[in-house]
C-alpha positions as a printed NumPy array, in Angstrom:
array([[-16.174, -11.908,  -0.155],
       [-12.503, -12.015,   0.88 ],
       [-10.343,  -8.889,   0.482],
       [ -9.191,  -8.326,  -3.067],
       [ -5.412,  -8.488,  -2.568],
       [ -3.009,  -8.048,   0.354],
       [  0.442,  -6.659,  -0.518],
       [  3.538,  -7.383,   1.582],
       [  5.176,  -4.472,   3.391],
       [  8.177,  -4.502,   1.03 ],
       [  5.899,  -4.937,  -2.028],
       [  7.683,  -8.063,  -3.233],
       [  4.702, -10.389,  -2.937],
       [  0.936, -10.229,  -2.626],
       [ -1.714, -12.796,  -1.798],
       [ -5.423, -13.292,  -2.233],
       [ -8.133, -15.921,  -2.167],
       [ -9.54 , -16.736,  -5.572],
       [-11.821, -19.331,  -7.077],
       [-10.543, -22.545,  -8.554],
       [ -9.901, -22.505, -12.302],
       [-12.689, -23.919, -14.396],
       [-15.43 , -23.306, -11.828],
       [-18.509, -22.938, -13.986],
       [-21.815, -21.148, -13.364],
       [-23.167, -24.209, -11.548],
       [-20.67 , -23.467,  -8.729],
       [-21.286, -19.725,  -8.572],
       [-23.316, -19.969,  -5.35 ],
       [-20.647, -22.059,  -3.613],
       [-17.271, -21.373,  -5.249],
       [-14.139, -23.303,  -4.301],
       [-11.62 , -20.827,  -2.884],
       [ -7.857, -21.289,  -2.763],
       [ -4.892, -19.008,  -1.922],
       [ -2.853, -17.459,  -4.689],
       [  0.513, -15.729,  -4.336],
       [  1.58 , -12.936,  -6.667],
       [  5.221, -12.058,  -7.312],
       [  5.521,  -8.308,  -7.894],
       [  9.236,  -7.496,  -7.818],
       [ 10.271,  -9.178, -11.069],
       [ 10.187,  -7.98 , -14.688],
       [  6.617,  -9.287, -15.039],
       [  4.137, -10.176, -12.291],
       [  3.1  , -13.811, -12.058],
       [  0.826, -15.861,  -9.828],
       [  1.451, -19.177,  -8.083],
       [ -1.617, -21.131,  -6.91 ],
       [ -1.392, -22.631,  -3.406],
       [ -4.315, -25.074,  -3.207],
       [ -4.573, -27.905,  -0.685],
       [ -6.753, -31.011,  -0.668],
       [ -9.791, -29.11 ,   0.587],
       [-11.054, -25.715,  -0.651],
       [-10.803, -22.772,   1.719],
       [-13.677, -20.836,   3.241],
       [-14.28 , -17.366,   1.84 ],
       [-14.024, -15.987,   5.397],
       [-10.37 , -17.074,   5.671],
       [ -7.608, -14.462,   5.591],
       [ -4.297, -14.557,   3.74 ],
       [ -1.224, -12.407,   4.314],
       [  2.051, -12.562,   2.322],
       [  5.521, -12.681,   3.857],
       [  8.657, -11.206,   2.309],
       [ 10.179, -14.671,   1.805],
       [  7.306, -15.799,  -0.421],
       [  5.342, -17.781,   2.149],
       [  1.677, -16.985,   2.734],
       [ -0.021, -16.975,   6.124],
       [ -3.586, -18.245,   6.193],
       [ -6.073, -17.872,   9.034],
       [ -8.937, -20.353,   9.118],
       [-11.946, -20.599,  11.405],
       [-12.118, -24.131,  12.812],
       [-15.067, -24.537,  15.203],
       [-14.382, -22.065,  18.042],
       [-10.722, -21.566,  17.149],
       [ -8.726, -19.508,  14.663],
       [ -5.96 , -21.673,  13.195],
       [ -2.839, -20.329,  11.481],
       [ -0.579, -21.961,   8.907],
       [  2.139, -20.929,   6.48 ],
       [  1.692, -22.057,   2.881],
       [  4.479, -22.281,   0.315],
       [  4.999, -23.856,  -3.121],
       [  6.816, -27.162,  -3.079],
       [  7.335, -28.899,  -6.4  ],
       [  3.95 , -29.463,  -8.008],
       [  2.069, -29.087,  -4.733],
       [  1.651, -26.845,  -1.709],
       [  3.474, -27.211,   1.581],
       [  1.847, -26.282,   4.879],
       [  3.427, -25.439,   8.235],
       [  0.873, -25.251,  11.089],
       [  1.581, -22.455,  13.585],
       [ -1.046, -23.101,  16.245],
       [ -4.448, -21.63 ,  17.024],
       [ -6.289, -19.202,  19.279],
       [ -9.619, -19.997,  20.911],
       [-11.72 , -16.833,  20.665],
       [-14.974, -15.66 ,  19.165],
       [-13.553, -12.744,  17.193],
       [-10.125, -12.108,  15.669],
       [ -8.806,  -9.627,  13.117],
       [ -5.48 ,  -9.906,  11.311],
       [ -3.499,  -6.657,  11.233],
       [ -1.88 ,  -5.367,   8.021],
       [  1.479,  -6.909,   7.063],
       [  4.2  ,  -6.105,   9.588],
       [  7.043,  -3.88 ,   8.312],
       [  9.603,  -6.604,   9.113],
       [  7.976,  -8.845,   6.497],
       [  8.339, -11.989,   8.6  ],
       [  5.728, -11.714,  11.35 ],
       [  1.987, -11.222,  11.673],
       [ -0.193,  -9.776,  14.407],
       [ -3.888, -10.01 ,  15.268],
       [ -6.407,  -8.177,  17.456],
       [ -8.619, -10.17 ,  19.833],
       [-11.274,  -8.007,  21.529],
       [-12.448,  -8.83 ,  25.051],
       [-15.022,  -7.38 ,  27.418],
       [-12.929,  -4.402,  28.543],
       [ -9.718,  -4.59 ,  26.537],
       [ -8.235,  -5.757,  23.263],
       [ -5.339,  -8.191,  23.108],
       [ -2.56 ,  -7.925,  20.522],
       [ -1.201, -11.348,  19.562],
       [  1.868, -12.275,  17.55 ],
       [  0.399, -15.115,  15.492],
       [  3.385, -15.764,  13.203],
       [  7.076, -15.089,  13.688],
       [  7.296, -16.123,  17.336],
       [  9.228, -19.023,  18.803],
       [  6.388, -21.206,  20.094],
       [  3.184, -20.455,  18.243],
       [  0.871, -17.505,  18.998],
       [  2.257, -15.152,  21.674],
       [  0.388, -12.515,  23.657],
       [  2.308,  -9.221,  23.345],
       [  0.001,  -6.45 ,  24.626],
       [ -3.337,  -5.719,  26.289],
       [ -4.895,  -2.387,  25.318],
       [ -7.795,  -1.026,  27.414],
       [-10.968,  -0.505,  25.368],
       [-12.197,  -1.972,  22.11 ],
       [ -9.698,  -1.498,  19.285],
       [ -9.98 ,  -1.73 ,  15.522],
       [ -8.042,  -0.572,  12.48 ],
       [ -4.298,  -0.996,  12.615],
       [ -1.629,   1.176,  10.971],
       [  2.145,   0.798,  11.379],
       [  3.949,   4.026,  12.265],
       [  7.562,   2.914,  11.777],
       [  9.62 ,   0.52 ,   9.667],
       [ 10.672,  -1.691,  12.585],
       [  7.225,  -3.041,  13.468],
       [  7.336,  -1.499,  16.923],
       [  4.792,   1.346,  16.898],
       [  1.24 ,   0.38 ,  16.021],
       [ -1.669,   2.82 ,  15.728],
       [ -5.105,   1.515,  16.73 ],
       [ -8.549,   3.132,  16.714],
       [ -9.777,   2.765,  20.294],
       [-13.188,   3.208,  21.916],
       [-13.001,   3.233,  25.71 ],
       [-16.731,   2.911,  26.351],
       [-19.738,   1.904,  24.304],
       [-21.075,   4.939,  22.498],
       [-17.986,   6.985,  23.314],
       [-15.705,   8.64 ,  20.769],
       [-13.179,   6.617,  18.798],
       [ -9.643,   8.   ,  19.104],
       [ -6.471,   6.731,  17.435],
       [ -3.739,   5.791,  19.906],
       [ -0.17 ,   4.564,  19.479],
       [  0.853,   1.244,  21.042],
       [  4.543,   0.529,  21.681],
       [  4.908,  -3.233,  21.307],
       [  8.43 ,  -3.185,  22.754],
       [  7.291,  -1.455,  25.949],
       [  4.665,  -3.96 ,  26.932],
       [  1.927,  -2.267,  24.941],
       [  2.431,   1.246,  26.329],
       [ -0.405,   3.427,  25.013],
       [ -0.087,   7.127,  24.133],
       [ -2.633,   9.474,  22.501],
       [ -2.272,  10.026,  18.782],
       [ -5.367,  11.906,  17.568],
       [ -7.465,  14.315,  19.662],
       [ -9.034,  16.686,  17.142],
       [-12.132,  17.558,  19.182],
       [-13.302,  16.164,  22.542],
       [-16.261,  14.191,  21.169],
       [-15.145,  13.58 ,  17.585],
       [-14.391,  10.17 ,  16.124],
       [-10.775,  10.405,  14.919],
       [ -9.44 ,   7.392,  13.036],
       [ -6.05 ,   6.903,  11.41 ],
       [ -6.339,   5.332,   7.948],
       [ -2.781,   5.417,   6.631],
       [  0.692,   6.579,   7.687],
       [  3.969,   7.003,   5.845],
       [  7.079,   6.511,   8.032],
       [  9.4  ,   8.307,   5.57 ],
       [  7.584,  11.638,   5.41 ],
       [  5.429,  11.403,   8.524],
       [  2.236,  11.982,   6.507],
       [ -0.949,  10.818,   8.272],
       [ -4.287,  10.258,   6.516],
       [ -7.203,  10.685,   8.913],
       [-10.971,  10.266,   8.907],
       [-12.835,  12.416,  11.408],
       [-16.246,  13.967,  11.992],
       [-14.736,  16.952,  13.833],
       [-15.648,  19.377,  10.972],
       [-19.333,  18.477,  11.455],
       [-19.427,  15.547,   9.029],
       [-17.243,  12.579,   8.213],
       [-14.249,  14.015,   6.317],
       [-10.816,  12.98 ,   5.117],
       [ -7.966,  15.   ,   6.567],
       [ -4.219,  14.953,   6.845],
       [ -1.597,  15.759,   9.434],
       [  2.073,  15.162,  10.089],
       [  3.553,  12.849,  12.699],
       [  5.273,  14.962,  15.356],
       [  3.955,  18.273,  14.005],
       [  2.139,  20.997,  15.931],
       [  0.272,  22.17 ,  12.82 ],
       [ -3.488,  21.521,  12.788],
       [ -5.166,  18.676,  10.985],
       [ -6.372,  19.902,   7.601],
       [ -9.543,  18.774,   5.813],
       [ -9.119,  19.582,   2.095],
       [-12.232,  20.65 ,   0.287],
       [-11.101,  18.779,  -2.821],
       [-11.452,  15.466,  -0.944],
       [-15.212,  15.93 ,  -0.69 ],
       [-16.797,  14.128,  -3.659],
       [-20.621,  14.159,  -3.56 ],
       [-22.114,  10.688,  -3.777],
       [-18.776,   8.915,  -3.334],
       [-16.621,   7.602,  -0.515],
       [-12.849,   8.083,  -0.607],
       [-10.423,   5.687,   1.08 ],
       [ -6.631,   6.176,   0.863],
       [ -4.674,   2.995,   0.182],
       [ -1.106,   4.003,  -0.756],
       [  1.375,   6.82 ,  -0.09 ],
       [  4.445,   7.532,  -2.209],
       [  7.534,   6.381,  -0.252],
       [ 10.956,   7.95 ,  -0.067],
       [  9.797,  11.555,   0.411],
       [ 11.924,  12.093,   3.497],
       [ 10.482,  14.863,   5.688],
       [  8.402,  16.156,   2.743],
       [  4.83 ,  15.112,   3.571],
       [  3.233,  17.759,   1.365],
       [  4.996,  16.349,  -1.715],
       [  3.758,  12.772,  -1.247],
       [  1.368,  11.444,  -3.839],
       [ -1.568,   9.661,  -2.212],
       [ -3.7  ,   7.063,  -4.01 ],
       [ -7.354,   6.826,  -3.045],
       [-10.071,   4.346,  -3.857],
       [-13.242,   6.182,  -4.869],
       [-16.482,   4.205,  -4.547],
       [-19.62 ,   5.544,  -6.125],
       [-22.862,   4.374,  -7.68 ],
       [-21.11 ,   3.428, -10.913],
       [-18.308,   1.409,  -9.33 ],
       [-14.783,   2.072,  -8.094],
       [-12.064,   4.234,  -9.597],
       [ -8.761,   5.83 ,  -8.574],
       [ -7.97 ,   9.239,  -7.159],
       [ -4.532,  10.839,  -6.869],
       [ -3.882,  13.775,  -4.546],
       [ -0.981,  15.654,  -2.977],
       [ -1.349,  17.92 ,   0.06 ],
       [  0.583,  20.684,  -1.697],
       [ -1.423,  20.416,  -4.92 ],
       [ -4.876,  20.634,  -3.374],
       [ -6.452,  18.968,  -6.363],
       [ -7.994,  15.509,  -6.638],
       [ -7.145,  13.859,  -9.951],
       [ -9.706,  11.176, -10.809],
       [ -8.569,   8.344, -13.079],
       [-10.261,   5.275, -14.527],
       [ -9.087,   2.023, -12.97 ],
       [ -7.926,  -0.835, -15.205],
       [-10.557,  -3.443, -15.953],
       [-10.472,  -6.133, -13.305],
       [ -8.696,  -3.886, -10.79 ],
       [ -8.459,  -5.581,  -7.394],
       [-10.081,  -2.518,  -5.888],
       [ -8.152,  -0.862,  -3.08 ],
       [ -4.896,  -2.656,  -3.913],
       [ -1.819,  -0.864,  -5.212],
       [  1.45 ,   0.767,  -4.277],
       [  3.707,   3.635,  -5.328],
       [  7.28 ,   3.526,  -6.54 ],
       [  9.65 ,   6.158,  -5.181],
       [  9.573,   8.066,  -8.484],
       [  5.796,   8.513,  -8.398],
       [  4.406,   5.632, -10.472],
       [  1.306,   3.949,  -9.078],
       [  1.139,   0.194,  -9.669],
       [ -2.407,  -1.197,  -9.744],
       [ -2.838,  -5.006,  -9.718],
       [ -5.689,  -6.384, -11.815],
       [ -6.991,  -9.706, -13.085],
       [ -9.149, -10.221, -16.139],
       [ -9.709, -12.755, -18.864],
       [ -6.465, -13.183, -20.752],
       [ -4.486, -11.432, -17.997],
       [ -5.031, -13.339, -14.731],
       [ -2.097, -11.604, -13.034],
       [ -1.163,  -8.133, -14.24 ],
       [ -0.188,  -4.68 , -13.015],
       [ -1.172,  -1.382, -14.639],
       [  1.093,   1.648, -14.295],
       [ -0.245,   5.118, -13.601],
       [  2.092,   8.092, -13.375],
       [  1.107,  10.667, -10.782],
       [ -0.453,  13.671, -12.541],
       [  1.466,  16.926, -12.242],
       [ -0.195,  19.594, -10.129],
       [ -0.303,  23.141, -11.401],
       [  1.724,  25.638,  -9.353],
       [ -0.317,  26.963,  -6.456],
       [ -0.405,  30.661,  -5.691],
       [  0.573,  30.47 ,  -2.068],
       [  3.66 ,  31.14 ,  -0.01 ],
       [  2.674,  28.712,   2.715],
       [  3.438,  25.454,   0.87 ],
       [ -0.059,  24.161,   1.468],
       [  0.085,  24.209,   5.236],
       [ -3.154,  26.139,   5.77 ],
       [ -6.539,  24.376,   5.867],
       [ -7.861,  23.544,   2.402],
       [-11.554,  23.746,   3.282],
       [-13.478,  26.777,   2.098],
       [-14.745,  27.645,   5.564],
       [-12.909,  25.711,   8.281],
       [-14.927,  25.511,  11.449],
       [-13.085,  27.279,  14.266],
       [-12.377,  25.369,  17.413],
       [-12.35 ,  21.838,  15.965],
       [ -9.147,  21.606,  13.916],
       [ -6.787,  21.212,  16.851],
       [ -3.25 ,  19.894,  16.408],
       [ -2.46 ,  16.226,  16.332],
       [ -1.264,  15.969,  19.965],
       [  1.984,  14.209,  19.266],
       [  3.713,  16.363,  21.855],
       [  1.678,  14.31 ,  24.34 ],
       [  2.707,  11.102,  22.602],
       [  6.506,  11.113,  22.313],
       [  6.818,   8.969,  19.205],
       [  9.643,  10.932,  17.589],
       [ 13.147,  10.202,  18.732],
       [ 12.406,   6.601,  19.708],
       [ 14.447,   3.929,  18.086],
       [ 14.185,   0.208,  18.347],
       [ 17.007,  -1.412,  20.323],
       [ 19.832,  -2.698,  18.204]])
């Protein structure tokens, strides 16, 4: 199944693959997929279908741009082909952008500039970063990172600093690193919680510097948080351990300049009975669990600056809609440390080392111009 919904960096548009209207049960085993663009910045959300003459494969990827166009990646034989789709009168326009011949390719999340797209192409000993849309002459090779890389989180609002989860050797630990795309792919360490731990970056907020991390340094796979450029240790809140469920952060409240502990974080909670929503703040140390709207495109959503979570959903009678959820208020916490100490009941000594951003000089850099 394709991802539920991809939201543009500026939250104006979103895109997804969906099945053609009127597809009955007889087509359930082989549905006809087509791209659909959602407009999210108006008074009411609305969807625009972008079908072409042939249905799309479910394995295709779509990614919205800030100007309303939608990038699509298709697998064509041994190549990955890229095109921009856009509404034109009653039909759909298509602008081919070229292709890459490779066995494996992963699109990165929407670039902060809203007008370009990047992809990871793993090789035998390194992973290539390609600019697949937004360049002058089709796909452009921009960086080569030693090791096998996955993930992909933007650390700034210029689209310059990219965090990747890197494994240097098979069976070795996975460590998040920062890649400077304007310095030829210069790599610097980002997470080094314990020597042999797997430390992945899941989400980052450029305004506050809040980092959401998944690591097995505490002895099991746990969600933790840190601050970009801080020397404080990574913390693994006890409240983010939900027996029988897996938590994945998908949105951080923007606009909280230099106040990471005040940011509301939205989490997708997957359990035996389905998926629902969690809301948590580092300073509150409490996980609020909320029912998701029916037809929620699970894992999709974004915060407004004033703390309202917008959750896109599609159901019968409402094929394009957004539910609003105000961030619950946390009760005052009896602590004078503003939530900076570890939240676990019994933190294991020797594993919660600082995020080594002193070794990775990400602060103070600015993009030219």
